Amino acid sequence: MAGFELDPRLAGDTLLVADGPLSQLRLMDDARFPWLVLVPRVPGAVEWLDLSGDQQRLLLAELNLAGRLLRGLGPVHKLNIGALGNVVRQLHVHVVARQEGDAAWPGPVWGAGARQPYVAEQRTALLSSLRQGLGDFPGD
């Protein structure tokens, strides 16, 4: 969408999976957690309330798909979904697949140790798997 610019911190911490009709679907580059981030391509959007009703419904459909993609990767005990924005103001929604005993369990993933980037072959395989699962990405 015209005027959309991805926040540099999001660009540095995530990898593009695909563009949906509203959002960029991005993989958090942290091998400790299966973690997707949806970034609506709406210039100036900071809060959920900054989206129109149609955009909110579209983002909800994209969130549902992100959750299904993560569940398809393996066992998930809990999906954490959150839009904090305390560090990066640009509206973005995290969808994190949690497993009992993961590196931050049962606490939040934010601030839990240092990010561990994927090794190249693991990153390539995961991005490929996620992209293959996008057959029903809204508008794709």
GROMACS .gro file of C-alpha atoms in nm, residues 66-116:
model
   51
   66ALA     CA    1  -0.109  -1.755   1.109
   67GLY     CA    2  -0.227  -1.962   1.404
   68ARG     CA    3  -0.315  -2.255   1.178
   69LEU     CA    4   0.026  -2.231   1.009
   70LEU     CA    5   0.202  -2.251   1.344
   71ARG     CA    6  -0.012  -2.543   1.458
   72GLY     CA    7   0.085  -2.720   1.137
   73LEU     CA    8   0.453  -2.703   1.231
   74GLY     CA    9   0.418  -2.934   1.529
   75PRO     CA   10   0.274  -2.964   1.875
   76VAL     CA   11   0.148  -2.637   2.021
   77HIS     CA   12   0.029  -2.619   2.381
   78LYS     CA   13  -0.077  -2.254   2.362
   79LEU     CA   14  -0.090  -1.981   2.100
   80ASN     CA   15   0.004  -1.641   2.238
   81ILE     CA   16  -0.137  -1.351   2.036
   82GLY     CA   17  -0.047  -0.996   2.124
   83ALA     CA   18  -0.009  -0.644   1.992
   84LEU     CA   19   0.199  -0.457   2.247
   85GLY     CA   20   0.369  -0.176   2.058
   86ASN     CA   21   0.558  -0.043   2.357
   87VAL     CA   22   0.894  -0.063   2.178
   88VAL     CA   23   0.788  -0.058   1.811
   89ARG     CA   24   0.489   0.172   1.770
   90GLN     CA   25   0.394   0.051   1.422
   91LEU     CA   26   0.090  -0.175   1.449
   92HIS     CA   27   0.201  -0.538   1.441
   93VAL     CA   28   0.055  -0.851   1.594
   94HIS     CA   29   0.262  -1.138   1.730
   95VAL     CA   30   0.142  -1.499   1.704
   96VAL     CA   31   0.370  -1.726   1.905
   97ALA     CA   32   0.343  -2.104   1.930
   98ARG     CA   33   0.428  -2.205   2.285
   99GLN     CA   34   0.524  -2.542   2.421
  100GLU     CA   35   0.544  -2.637   2.786
  101GLY     CA   36   0.909  -2.622   2.880
  102ASP     CA   37   1.016  -2.383   2.602
  103ALA     CA   38   1.287  -2.125   2.677
  104ALA     CA   39   1.041  -1.881   2.838
  105TRP     CA   40   0.764  -2.112   2.968
  106PRO     CA   41   0.535  -2.020   3.135
  107GLY     CA   42   0.631  -1.652   3.113
  108PRO     CA   43   0.612  -1.425   2.810
  109VAL     CA   44   0.864  -1.457   2.527
  110TRP     CA   45   0.938  -1.083   2.529
  111GLY     CA   46   1.262  -1.015   2.715
  112ALA     CA   47   1.328  -1.385   2.781
  113GLY     CA   48   1.695  -1.421   2.699
  114ALA     CA   49   1.873  -1.339   2.377
  115ARG     CA   50   1.723  -1.403   2.035
  116GLN     CA   51   1.880  -1.703   1.862
   0.00000   0.00000   0.00000
